Amino acid sequence: MSEHKRILVKFSGEALAGDSGFGIENSVLKYIACEIKELVKNEIEVGIVIGGGNIIRGVTASKDGLIKRTSGDHMGMLATVINAIAMREALESLGLEARVQSAITMEAFCETYIMLRAQRHLDKGRVVIFAAGTGNTFFTTDTSAVLRAVEMQAQMIVKATKVDGVYDKDPKKFKDAKFLNSLSYDEALKEDIKVMDATAIALAKDNALPIVVCNMFNSGNLLKIVQDNSGICSVVRN
Ligand code: UDP
């Protein structure tokens, strides 16, 4: 592995939808691509996982029983491929080299996930977008993001959200909510703080992978966090 910093950034699909709440807003796509470009320019190796919640989630698709949960999850995984292809286009429009690797083979559209090949892309400074989650039903893209981060030997996973980080209670409901600069995996699990789902946190804990939660709409913040720890964020670690 190269000596460069390597990170994995996880965005929810909803983030891509912008104000409309559905589908892909090109302005958001472009904004995220610009933030990623800043990282790459500074020789940071970047993997990306994007959720699919802006299009469909298995749980929602199957809630009235017409569609089976497993089929809903297949649809959700396909949604992540749509987002990944869109992100690849946005990154390439800025002159970056990007590859989509899908956990489910879709050879006409993108590469199939091959761990060593993905590592080689990252070594060469290409952005790799990991699509189709883990390839298994009943998982989330949070879990697949942690899994890929561990497999890629990333130094951290960044959960890019719409808030600055983690609070001890909902800051929208409680004026006295306290911002937490750091917390342990066990605290994140015990307090049911919605950093990531429990499976993802447990996998990060098992592999001592720090989870950094930050606001993706605070331009330049991501670079500050990765470069010299000066950005605004909460860190979940041991
Ligand atoms: N999904 C799945 N297996 C995985 C990852 C995702 O079945 O390993 C499905 C699941 O239905 C999920 C959907 O894909 O709801 C979209 O992912 P997610 O809900 O994590 O997206 P986000 O909330 O981050 O936008």
PDB file of C-alpha atoms and ligand atoms in Angstrom:
ATOM      1  CA  MET A   1       0.000   0.000   0.000  1.00  0.00           C
ATOM      2  CA  SER A   2       1.229   3.533  -0.711  1.00  0.00           C
ATOM      3  CA  GLU A   3       2.109   5.863   2.135  1.00  0.00           C
ATOM      4  CA  HIS A   4      -0.652   8.275   1.168  1.00  0.00           C
ATOM      5  CA  LYS A   5      -3.651   8.828   3.378  1.00  0.00           C
ATOM      6  CA  ARG A   6      -6.554   6.662   2.349  1.00  0.00           C
ATOM      7  CA  ILE A   7     -10.128   7.277   3.395  1.00  0.00           C
ATOM      8  CA  LEU A   8     -13.568   6.023   2.584  1.00  0.00           C
ATOM      9  CA  VAL A   9     -16.391   8.565   2.386  1.00  0.00           C
ATOM     10  CA  LYS A  10     -19.995   7.460   2.870  1.00  0.00           C
ATOM     11  CA  PHE A  11     -22.883   9.662   1.683  1.00  0.00           C
ATOM     12  CA  SER A  12     -26.500   8.734   2.057  1.00  0.00           C
ATOM     13  CA  GLY A  13     -28.471   8.583  -1.151  1.00  0.00           C
ATOM     14  CA  GLU A  14     -30.810  11.212   0.259  1.00  0.00           C
ATOM     15  CA  ALA A  15     -27.989  13.738   0.223  1.00  0.00           C
ATOM     16  CA  LEU A  16     -27.903  13.531  -3.575  1.00  0.00           C
ATOM     17  CA  ALA A  17     -31.582  14.376  -3.855  1.00  0.00           C
ATOM     18  CA  GLY A  18     -31.158  17.941  -2.626  1.00  0.00           C
ATOM     19  CA  ASP A  19     -34.370  19.743  -1.683  1.00  0.00           C
ATOM     20  CA  SER A  20     -36.606  17.641  -3.926  1.00  0.00           C
ATOM     21  CA  GLY A  21     -36.081  14.568  -1.693  1.00  0.00           C
ATOM     22  CA  PHE A  22     -36.044  12.196  -4.663  1.00  0.00           C
ATOM     23  CA  GLY A  23     -33.621  11.314  -7.438  1.00  0.00           C
ATOM     24  CA  ILE A  24     -30.401  13.113  -8.184  1.00  0.00           C
ATOM     25  CA  GLU A  25     -29.828  16.861  -8.072  1.00  0.00           C
ATOM     26  CA  ASN A  26     -26.937  17.634 -10.401  1.00  0.00           C
ATOM     27  CA  SER A  27     -25.872  20.679  -8.412  1.00  0.00           C
ATOM     28  CA  VAL A  28     -25.362  18.498  -5.314  1.00  0.00           C
ATOM     29  CA  LEU A  29     -23.508  15.907  -7.343  1.00  0.00           C
ATOM     30  CA  LYS A  30     -21.197  18.592  -8.666  1.00  0.00           C
ATOM     31  CA  TYR A  31     -20.651  20.077  -5.209  1.00  0.00           C
ATOM     32  CA  ILE A  32     -19.655  16.686  -3.755  1.00  0.00           C
ATOM     33  CA  ALA A  33     -17.378  15.980  -6.718  1.00  0.00           C
ATOM     34  CA  CYS A  34     -15.602  19.312  -6.115  1.00  0.00           C
ATOM     35  CA  GLU A  35     -15.070  18.452  -2.433  1.00  0.00           C
ATOM     36  CA  ILE A  36     -13.645  15.059  -3.439  1.00  0.00           C
ATOM     37  CA  LYS A  37     -11.392  16.718  -6.004  1.00  0.00           C
ATOM     38  CA  GLU A  38      -9.808  18.827  -3.247  1.00  0.00           C
ATOM     39  CA  LEU A  39      -8.917  15.622  -1.409  1.00  0.00           C
ATOM     40  CA  VAL A  40      -7.419  13.984  -4.494  1.00  0.00           C
ATOM     41  CA  LYS A  41      -5.416  17.143  -5.323  1.00  0.00           C
ATOM     42  CA  ASN A  42      -3.881  16.798  -1.881  1.00  0.00           C
ATOM     43  CA  GLU A  43      -2.862  13.213  -2.611  1.00  0.00           C
ATOM     44  CA  ILE A  44      -5.511  11.643  -0.428  1.00  0.00           C
ATOM     45  CA  GLU A  45      -6.767   8.325  -1.772  1.00  0.00           C
ATOM     46  CA  VAL A  46     -10.542   8.222  -1.778  1.00  0.00           C
ATOM     47  CA  GLY A  47     -13.087   5.436  -1.878  1.00  0.00           C
ATOM     48  CA  ILE A  48     -16.783   6.337  -1.907  1.00  0.00           C
ATOM     49  CA  VAL A  49     -19.960   4.538  -0.928  1.00  0.00           C
ATOM     50  CA  ILE A  50     -23.297   6.171  -1.717  1.00  0.00           C
ATOM     51  CA  GLY A  51     -26.574   4.846  -0.351  1.00  0.00           C
ATOM     52  CA  GLY A  52     -29.705   4.422  -2.408  1.00  0.00           C
ATOM     53  CA  GLY A  53     -32.320   6.041  -0.185  1.00  0.00           C
ATOM     54  CA  ASN A  54     -32.992   8.824  -2.705  1.00  0.00           C
ATOM     55  CA  ILE A  55     -34.463   6.177  -5.005  1.00  0.00           C
ATOM     56  CA  ILE A  56     -35.578   3.166  -2.983  1.00  0.00           C
ATOM     57  CA  ARG A  57     -34.911   1.286   0.246  1.00  0.00           C
ATOM     58  CA  GLY A  58     -35.765  -2.376   0.730  1.00  0.00           C
ATOM     59  CA  VAL A  59     -37.694  -1.809   3.957  1.00  0.00           C
ATOM     60  CA  THR A  60     -39.904   0.879   2.421  1.00  0.00           C
ATOM     61  CA  ALA A  61     -40.457  -0.935  -0.872  1.00  0.00           C
ATOM     62  CA  SER A  62     -41.672  -4.046   0.956  1.00  0.00           C
ATOM     63  CA  LYS A  63     -43.744  -2.442   3.680  1.00  0.00           C
ATOM     64  CA  ASP A  64     -47.200  -3.382   2.319  1.00  0.00           C
ATOM     65  CA  GLY A  65     -46.126  -6.939   1.458  1.00  0.00           C
ATOM     66  CA  LEU A  66     -46.552  -6.728  -2.321  1.00  0.00           C
ATOM     67  CA  ILE A  67     -42.804  -6.767  -2.859  1.00  0.00           C
ATOM     68  CA  LYS A  68     -40.740  -9.204  -0.786  1.00  0.00           C
ATOM     69  CA  ARG A  69     -38.105  -7.636   1.481  1.00  0.00           C
ATOM     70  CA  THR A  70     -35.354  -9.504  -0.347  1.00  0.00           C
ATOM     71  CA  SER A  71     -36.565  -8.181  -3.716  1.00  0.00           C
ATOM     72  CA  GLY A  72     -36.831  -4.707  -2.187  1.00  0.00           C
ATOM     73  CA  ASP A  73     -33.215  -5.012  -1.082  1.00  0.00           C
ATOM     74  CA  HIS A  74     -32.205  -6.031  -4.599  1.00  0.00           C
ATOM     75  CA  MET A  75     -33.933  -2.871  -5.840  1.00  0.00           C
ATOM     76  CA  GLY A  76     -32.156  -0.827  -3.188  1.00  0.00           C
ATOM     77  CA  MET A  77     -28.783  -2.207  -4.231  1.00  0.00           C
ATOM     78  CA  LEU A  78     -29.561  -1.347  -7.851  1.00  0.00           C
ATOM     79  CA  ALA A  79     -30.370   2.199  -6.728  1.00  0.00           C
ATOM     80  CA  THR A  80     -26.863   2.526  -5.311  1.00  0.00           C
ATOM     81  CA  VAL A  81     -25.458   1.584  -8.721  1.00  0.00           C
ATOM     82  CA  ILE A  82     -27.446   4.401 -10.346  1.00  0.00           C
ATOM     83  CA  ASN A  83     -25.994   6.866  -7.817  1.00  0.00           C
ATOM     84  CA  ALA A  84     -22.485   5.483  -8.250  1.00  0.00           C
ATOM     85  CA  ILE A  85     -22.597   5.904 -12.029  1.00  0.00           C
ATOM     86  CA  ALA A  86     -23.836   9.476 -11.605  1.00  0.00           C
ATOM     87  CA  MET A  87     -20.987  10.208  -9.186  1.00  0.00           C
ATOM     88  CA  ARG A  88     -18.418   8.717 -11.547  1.00  0.00           C
ATOM     89  CA  GLU A  89     -19.645  11.047 -14.288  1.00  0.00           C
ATOM     90  CA  ALA A  90     -19.454  14.079 -11.993  1.00  0.00           C
ATOM     91  CA  LEU A  91     -15.907  13.208 -10.901  1.00  0.00           C
ATOM     92  CA  GLU A  92     -14.741  12.579 -14.454  1.00  0.00           C
ATOM     93  CA  SER A  93     -16.254  15.875 -15.604  1.00  0.00           C
ATOM     94  CA  LEU A  94     -13.749  17.515 -13.234  1.00  0.00           C
ATOM     95  CA  GLY A  95     -10.851  15.617 -14.782  1.00  0.00           C
ATOM     96  CA  LEU A  96     -10.539  12.960 -12.073  1.00  0.00           C
ATOM     97  CA  GLU A  97     -10.150   9.282 -12.843  1.00  0.00           C
ATOM     98  CA  ALA A  98     -12.930   7.287 -11.238  1.00  0.00           C
ATOM     99  CA  ARG A  99     -14.096   3.697 -11.314  1.00  0.00           C
ATOM    100  CA  VAL A 100     -17.322   2.082 -10.179  1.00  0.00           C
ATOM    101  CA  GLN A 101     -16.975  -1.402  -8.697  1.00  0.00           C
ATOM    102  CA  SER A 102     -20.206  -3.248  -8.040  1.00  0.00           C
ATOM    103  CA  ALA A 103     -20.638  -6.111  -5.569  1.00  0.00           C
ATOM    104  CA  ILE A 104     -23.070  -7.625  -8.095  1.00  0.00           C
ATOM    105  CA  THR A 105     -21.677  -8.246 -11.573  1.00  0.00           C
ATOM    106  CA  MET A 106     -22.996  -5.771 -14.112  1.00  0.00           C
ATOM    107  CA  GLU A 107     -20.215  -5.923 -16.620  1.00  0.00           C
ATOM    108  CA  ALA A 108     -21.842  -3.744 -19.263  1.00  0.00           C
ATOM    109  CA  PHE A 109     -22.055  -0.859 -16.773  1.00  0.00           C
ATOM    110  CA  CYS A 110     -19.113  -1.099 -14.435  1.00  0.00           C
ATOM    111  CA  GLU A 111     -16.392  -3.269 -12.972  1.00  0.00           C
ATOM    112  CA  THR A 112     -17.194  -6.077 -10.566  1.00  0.00           C
ATOM    113  CA  TYR A 113     -15.750  -5.596  -7.103  1.00  0.00           C
ATOM    114  CA  ILE A 114     -12.339  -7.224  -6.878  1.00  0.00           C
ATOM    115  CA  MET A 115     -10.524  -6.222  -3.717  1.00  0.00           C
ATOM    116  CA  LEU A 116      -6.983  -6.208  -5.074  1.00  0.00           C
ATOM    117  CA  ARG A 117      -8.036  -4.375  -8.216  1.00  0.00           C
ATOM    118  CA  ALA A 118      -9.802  -1.715  -6.170  1.00  0.00           C
ATOM    119  CA  GLN A 119      -6.659  -1.296  -4.056  1.00  0.00           C
ATOM    120  CA  ARG A 120      -4.591  -0.844  -7.216  1.00  0.00           C
ATOM    121  CA  HIS A 121      -6.960   1.866  -8.463  1.00  0.00           C
ATOM    122  CA  LEU A 122      -6.595   3.693  -5.156  1.00  0.00           C
ATOM    123  CA  ASP A 123      -2.798   3.301  -5.263  1.00  0.00           C
ATOM    124  CA  LYS A 124      -2.879   5.032  -8.646  1.00  0.00           C
ATOM    125  CA  GLY A 125      -4.916   7.947  -7.317  1.00  0.00           C
ATOM    126  CA  ARG A 126      -8.200   6.882  -8.900  1.00  0.00           C
ATOM    127  CA  VAL A 127     -11.397   7.374  -6.952  1.00  0.00           C
ATOM    128  CA  VAL A 128     -13.242   4.080  -6.477  1.00  0.00           C
ATOM    129  CA  ILE A 129     -17.000   4.140  -5.959  1.00  0.00           C
ATOM    130  CA  PHE A 130     -18.215   0.932  -4.376  1.00  0.00           C
ATOM    131  CA  ALA A 131     -21.727   0.093  -5.530  1.00  0.00           C
ATOM    132  CA  ALA A 132     -24.453  -2.490  -4.779  1.00  0.00           C
ATOM    133  CA  GLY A 133     -23.673  -2.525  -1.074  1.00  0.00           C
ATOM    134  CA  THR A 134     -22.338  -5.810   0.213  1.00  0.00           C
ATOM    135  CA  GLY A 135     -24.249  -7.671  -2.500  1.00  0.00           C
ATOM    136  CA  ASN A 136     -26.372  -9.266   0.230  1.00  0.00           C
ATOM    137  CA  THR A 137     -29.897  -8.547   1.350  1.00  0.00           C
ATOM    138  CA  PHE A 138     -30.648  -7.353   4.910  1.00  0.00           C
ATOM    139  CA  PHE A 139     -27.564  -5.133   5.011  1.00  0.00           C
ATOM    140  CA  THR A 140     -27.202  -1.383   4.636  1.00  0.00           C
ATOM    141  CA  THR A 141     -24.735   0.762   2.791  1.00  0.00           C
ATOM    142  CA  ASP A 142     -23.347   1.921   6.160  1.00  0.00           C
ATOM    143  CA  THR A 143     -22.218  -1.640   6.748  1.00  0.00           C
ATOM    144  CA  SER A 144     -20.879  -2.028   3.219  1.00  0.00           C
ATOM    145  CA  ALA A 145     -18.989   1.265   3.626  1.00  0.00           C
ATOM    146  CA  VAL A 146     -17.261   0.026   6.794  1.00  0.00           C
ATOM    147  CA  LEU A 147     -16.557  -3.325   5.129  1.00  0.00           C
ATOM    148  CA  ARG A 148     -14.941  -1.700   2.099  1.00  0.00           C
ATOM    149  CA  ALA A 149     -13.003   0.740   4.301  1.00  0.00           C
ATOM    150  CA  VAL A 150     -11.531  -2.177   6.255  1.00  0.00           C
ATOM    151  CA  GLU A 151     -10.774  -4.154   3.098  1.00  0.00           C
ATOM    152  CA  MET A 152      -9.093  -1.126   1.511  1.00  0.00           C
ATOM    153  CA  GLN A 153      -7.100  -0.552   4.732  1.00  0.00           C
ATOM    154  CA  ALA A 154      -8.425   2.994   4.934  1.00  0.00           C
ATOM    155  CA  GLN A 155      -7.357   5.016   7.970  1.00  0.00           C
ATOM    156  CA  MET A 156     -10.879   6.257   8.604  1.00  0.00           C
ATOM    157  CA  ILE A 157     -14.413   6.171   7.361  1.00  0.00           C
ATOM    158  CA  VAL A 158     -16.067   9.545   6.970  1.00  0.00           C
ATOM    159  CA  LYS A 159     -19.824   9.566   7.346  1.00  0.00           C
ATOM    160  CA  ALA A 160     -20.744  12.753   5.516  1.00  0.00           C
ATOM    161  CA  THR A 161     -24.101  14.047   6.763  1.00  0.00           C
ATOM    162  CA  LYS A 162     -26.119  17.254   6.951  1.00  0.00           C
ATOM    163  CA  VAL A 163     -25.076  17.951  10.561  1.00  0.00           C
ATOM    164  CA  ASP A 164     -21.731  18.916  12.101  1.00  0.00           C
ATOM    165  CA  GLY A 165     -21.381  15.671  14.024  1.00  0.00           C
ATOM    166  CA  VAL A 166     -22.886  13.828  16.953  1.00  0.00           C
ATOM    167  CA  TYR A 167     -24.876  15.438  19.786  1.00  0.00           C
ATOM    168  CA  ASP A 168     -25.938  13.855  23.060  1.00  0.00           C
ATOM    169  CA  LYS A 169     -29.565  14.527  22.045  1.00  0.00           C
ATOM    170  CA  ASP A 170     -31.382  15.859  18.996  1.00  0.00           C
ATOM    171  CA  PRO A 171     -30.226  19.490  18.572  1.00  0.00           C
ATOM    172  CA  LYS A 172     -33.400  20.313  16.628  1.00  0.00           C
ATOM    173  CA  LYS A 173     -35.544  19.356  19.627  1.00  0.00           C
ATOM    174  CA  PHE A 174     -33.307  20.259  22.578  1.00  0.00           C
ATOM    175  CA  LYS A 175     -31.622  23.640  22.950  1.00  0.00           C
ATOM    176  CA  ASP A 176     -29.152  22.232  25.488  1.00  0.00           C
ATOM    177  CA  ALA A 177     -27.957  19.417  23.207  1.00  0.00           C
ATOM    178  CA  LYS A 178     -24.197  18.996  23.643  1.00  0.00           C
ATOM    179  CA  PHE A 179     -21.843  18.496  20.706  1.00  0.00           C
ATOM    180  CA  LEU A 180     -19.606  15.460  21.190  1.00  0.00           C
ATOM    181  CA  ASN A 181     -16.091  15.780  19.771  1.00  0.00           C
ATOM    182  CA  SER A 182     -15.423  12.151  20.410  1.00  0.00           C
ATOM    183  CA  LEU A 183     -17.212   9.090  21.698  1.00  0.00           C
ATOM    184  CA  SER A 184     -16.468   5.396  21.983  1.00  0.00           C
ATOM    185  CA  TYR A 185     -17.974   2.689  19.821  1.00  0.00           C
ATOM    186  CA  ASP A 186     -19.753   1.350  22.897  1.00  0.00           C
ATOM    187  CA  GLU A 187     -21.265   4.762  23.635  1.00  0.00           C
ATOM    188  CA  ALA A 188     -22.429   5.033  20.035  1.00  0.00           C
ATOM    189  CA  LEU A 189     -24.023   1.596  20.298  1.00  0.00           C
ATOM    190  CA  LYS A 190     -25.426   1.947  23.810  1.00  0.00           C
ATOM    191  CA  GLU A 191     -27.001   5.371  23.495  1.00  0.00           C
ATOM    192  CA  ASP A 192     -28.481   4.441  20.114  1.00  0.00           C
ATOM    193  CA  ILE A 193     -26.942   7.601  18.706  1.00  0.00           C
ATOM    194  CA  LYS A 194     -27.733   7.472  15.027  1.00  0.00           C
ATOM    195  CA  VAL A 195     -24.163   7.610  13.751  1.00  0.00           C
ATOM    196  CA  MET A 196     -24.483   4.458  11.692  1.00  0.00           C
ATOM    197  CA  ASP A 197     -26.458   1.278  12.182  1.00  0.00           C
ATOM    198  CA  ALA A 198     -25.316  -1.153  14.859  1.00  0.00           C
ATOM    199  CA  THR A 199     -23.881  -3.732  12.430  1.00  0.00           C
ATOM    200  CA  ALA A 200     -21.684  -1.062  10.856  1.00  0.00           C
ATOM    201  CA  ILE A 201     -20.499   0.290  14.226  1.00  0.00           C
ATOM    202  CA  ALA A 202     -19.728  -3.217  15.490  1.00  0.00           C
ATOM    203  CA  LEU A 203     -17.663  -3.983  12.387  1.00  0.00           C
ATOM    204  CA  ALA A 204     -15.776  -0.701  12.767  1.00  0.00           C
ATOM    205  CA  LYS A 205     -15.158  -1.498  16.435  1.00  0.00           C
ATOM    206  CA  ASP A 206     -13.838  -4.993  15.665  1.00  0.00           C
ATOM    207  CA  ASN A 207     -11.340  -3.460  13.268  1.00  0.00           C
ATOM    208  CA  ALA A 208     -10.550  -0.271  15.251  1.00  0.00           C
ATOM    209  CA  LEU A 209     -11.634   1.824  12.280  1.00  0.00           C
ATOM    210  CA  PRO A 210     -12.370   5.411  13.366  1.00  0.00           C
ATOM    211  CA  ILE A 211     -15.757   6.735  12.218  1.00  0.00           C
ATOM    212  CA  VAL A 212     -15.684  10.459  11.496  1.00  0.00           C
ATOM    213  CA  VAL A 213     -19.076  12.167  11.328  1.00  0.00           C
ATOM    214  CA  CYS A 214     -19.161  15.581   9.659  1.00  0.00           C
ATOM    215  CA  ASN A 215     -21.236  18.017   7.653  1.00  0.00           C
ATOM    216  CA  MET A 216     -20.713  17.510   3.949  1.00  0.00           C
ATOM    217  CA  PHE A 217     -22.176  20.919   3.139  1.00  0.00           C
ATOM    218  CA  ASN A 218     -19.468  22.772   5.057  1.00  0.00           C
ATOM    219  CA  SER A 219     -17.171  23.369   2.101  1.00  0.00           C
ATOM    220  CA  GLY A 220     -13.491  22.580   2.724  1.00  0.00           C
ATOM    221  CA  ASN A 221     -14.241  20.884   6.046  1.00  0.00           C
ATOM    222  CA  LEU A 222     -13.582  17.393   4.744  1.00  0.00           C
ATOM    223  CA  LEU A 223     -10.085  18.311   3.589  1.00  0.00           C
ATOM    224  CA  LYS A 224      -9.321  19.981   6.933  1.00  0.00           C
ATOM    225  CA  ILE A 225     -10.430  16.883   8.821  1.00  0.00           C
ATOM    226  CA  VAL A 226      -8.319  14.499   6.786  1.00  0.00           C
ATOM    227  CA  GLN A 227      -5.271  16.716   6.355  1.00  0.00           C
ATOM    228  CA  ASP A 228      -4.617  18.002   9.853  1.00  0.00           C
ATOM    229  CA  ASN A 229      -7.593  17.214  12.071  1.00  0.00           C
ATOM    230  CA  SER A 230      -8.684  20.849  12.043  1.00  0.00           C
ATOM    231  CA  GLY A 231     -12.185  20.390  10.611  1.00  0.00           C
ATOM    232  CA  ILE A 232     -15.432  20.206  12.569  1.00  0.00           C
ATOM    233  CA  CYS A 233     -16.492  16.645  13.270  1.00  0.00           C
ATOM    234  CA  SER A 234     -17.174  13.975  15.855  1.00  0.00           C
ATOM    235  CA  VAL A 235     -14.962  10.916  15.985  1.00  0.00           C
ATOM    236  CA  VAL A 236     -16.088   7.481  17.133  1.00  0.00           C
ATOM    237  CA  ARG A 237     -13.164   5.344  18.268  1.00  0.00           C
ATOM    238  CA  ASN A 238     -11.962   3.208  21.154  1.00  0.00           C
TER     239      ASN A 238
HETATM  240  N1  UDP B   1     -28.959  -2.774   0.493  1.00  0.00           N
HETATM  241  C1  UDP B   1     -28.849  -4.150   0.678  1.00  0.00           C
HETATM  242  N2  UDP B   1     -27.624  -4.677   0.992  1.00  0.00           N
HETATM  243  C2  UDP B   1     -26.519  -3.903   1.176  1.00  0.00           C
HETATM  244  C3  UDP B   1     -26.649  -2.497   1.037  1.00  0.00           C
HETATM  245  C4  UDP B   1     -27.878  -1.970   0.692  1.00  0.00           C
HETATM  246  O1  UDP B   1     -29.816  -4.892   0.512  1.00  0.00           O
HETATM  247  O2  UDP B   1     -25.435  -4.445   1.465  1.00  0.00           O
HETATM  248  C5  UDP B   1     -30.254  -2.213   0.058  1.00  0.00           C
HETATM  249  C6  UDP B   1     -31.246  -1.995   1.189  1.00  0.00           C
HETATM  250  O3  UDP B   1     -32.534  -2.267   0.706  1.00  0.00           O
HETATM  251  C7  UDP B   1     -31.090  -0.501   1.462  1.00  0.00           C
HETATM  252  C8  UDP B   1     -30.875   0.047   0.082  1.00  0.00           C
HETATM  253  O4  UDP B   1     -30.060  -0.943  -0.542  1.00  0.00           O
HETATM  254  O5  UDP B   1     -32.229   0.059   2.065  1.00  0.00           O
HETATM  255  C9  UDP B   1     -30.226   1.397   0.001  1.00  0.00           C
HETATM  256  O6  UDP B   1     -29.183   1.510   0.917  1.00  0.00           O
HETATM  257  P1  UDP B   1     -29.298   2.419   2.244  1.00  0.00           P
HETATM  258  O7  UDP B   1     -30.668   2.304   2.849  1.00  0.00           O
HETATM  259  O8  UDP B   1     -28.142   2.047   3.118  1.00  0.00           O
HETATM  260  O9  UDP B   1     -29.087   3.867   1.640  1.00  0.00           O
HETATM  261  P2  UDP B   1     -28.979   5.304   2.373  1.00  0.00           P
HETATM  262  O10 UDP B   1     -29.924   5.292   3.532  1.00  0.00           O
HETATM  263  O11 UDP B   1     -27.563   5.444   2.837  1.00  0.00           O
HETATM  264  O12 UDP B   1     -29.314   6.271   1.303  1.00  0.00           O
END
